[in-house]
Amino acid sequence: MAEKWLVGVDLGGTTTKLAFINMYGEIQHKWEIPTDNSNDGKNITINIAKTIDQKLEELGQEKTKLAGIGMGAPGPVNYATGVIYNAVNLGWPDNYPLKDLLEVETNLPALIDNDANCAAIGEMWKGAGNGAKDLVCVTLGTGVGGGVIANGNIVQGVSGAAGEIGHITSIPEGGAPCNCGKTGCLETIASATGIVRIAMEELKKEDAAGELKDIFAANDLVSAKNVFDAARNGDALALLVLEKVSLHLGLALANIANTLNPEKIVLGGGVSKAGNVLLDQVKINFDKFAFPRVKKSTTLALATLGNDAGVIGAAWLIKNKSSIQ
Ligand code: ZN
């Protein structure tokens, strides 16, 4: 068994990431294919099966080398039945039997979970979690995702929607509209999109000046990365944006920690690449709002696996949560 490989898949709206991973969680081969949303998303599992066979052939390996396939999917999942409730970007109808179709197409035992949950498991197994069994992972990207691991298990909730950290309400009244239909969600503030939105609000003020304002004047837009780079250089307007974002993120994380007292809260996703300029500011607010005993025992850390967290977590799922061994 030790020499067998697991297949980890991270299914995104535009790209599907795949990897062959050994039983120790080490990536042996990784590659990507475009996600084909046409035909009501019917090609997605077929294309995954095809690319796995092609890769095996390329590597001169037999199908028997593979022990099973785990996949993270972008939507709420019924973990027990392997049904994805809805996935707006993939063309699938509601309650799509993803696990069964994946098993039929690949002829491998399969397990699926939500993509943010898979990223959290990946960080627990091989990343910043470093084996911590009580861990919260927050993915700060175009949106804000979350995964909660308690005693080594992902918390699924009664309908697969546990860990929706991005939709914690940060602004109870008058907040920006969120993709979920509510307003004032954390996602409207701490995602890349939210950071840019807040920066634009500040940049449109009459007295706006400085490095970030110059970038805006030259390009008519700014990115989240511009905000962090300018903040690192001490730009007052960028620092103001950073303080707003960190206040809401630090407050939400402190409330999560006050509820769960995890060993670690790991910040991942594209926005977390800002590094310490973000982490340090979030920590200041986290410390302000965390219960004293929580403050002492829960640590904040940056994710270390980058884009590999999802495929590694998906591989862990099929290794540990199925009867393949
Ligand atoms: Zn929302």
CSV table of C-alpha atoms in Angstrom, one decimal, residues 49 73 126 139 148 175 214 232 290:
chain,number,residue,atom,x,y,z
A,49,ALA,CA,-11.0,10.5,-15.7
A,73,ALA,CA,-15.5,21.1,-5.1
A,126,LYS,CA,1.3,19.2,5.5
A,139,THR,CA,-9.0,31.4,2.5
A,148,VAL,CA,-13.1,24.3,10.6
A,175,GLY,CA,-22.9,47.2,4.4
A,214,ASP,CA,-0.7,58.0,-7.7
A,232,ARG,CA,4.4,48.4,3.5
A,290,ALA,CA,-10.0,37.4,22.0
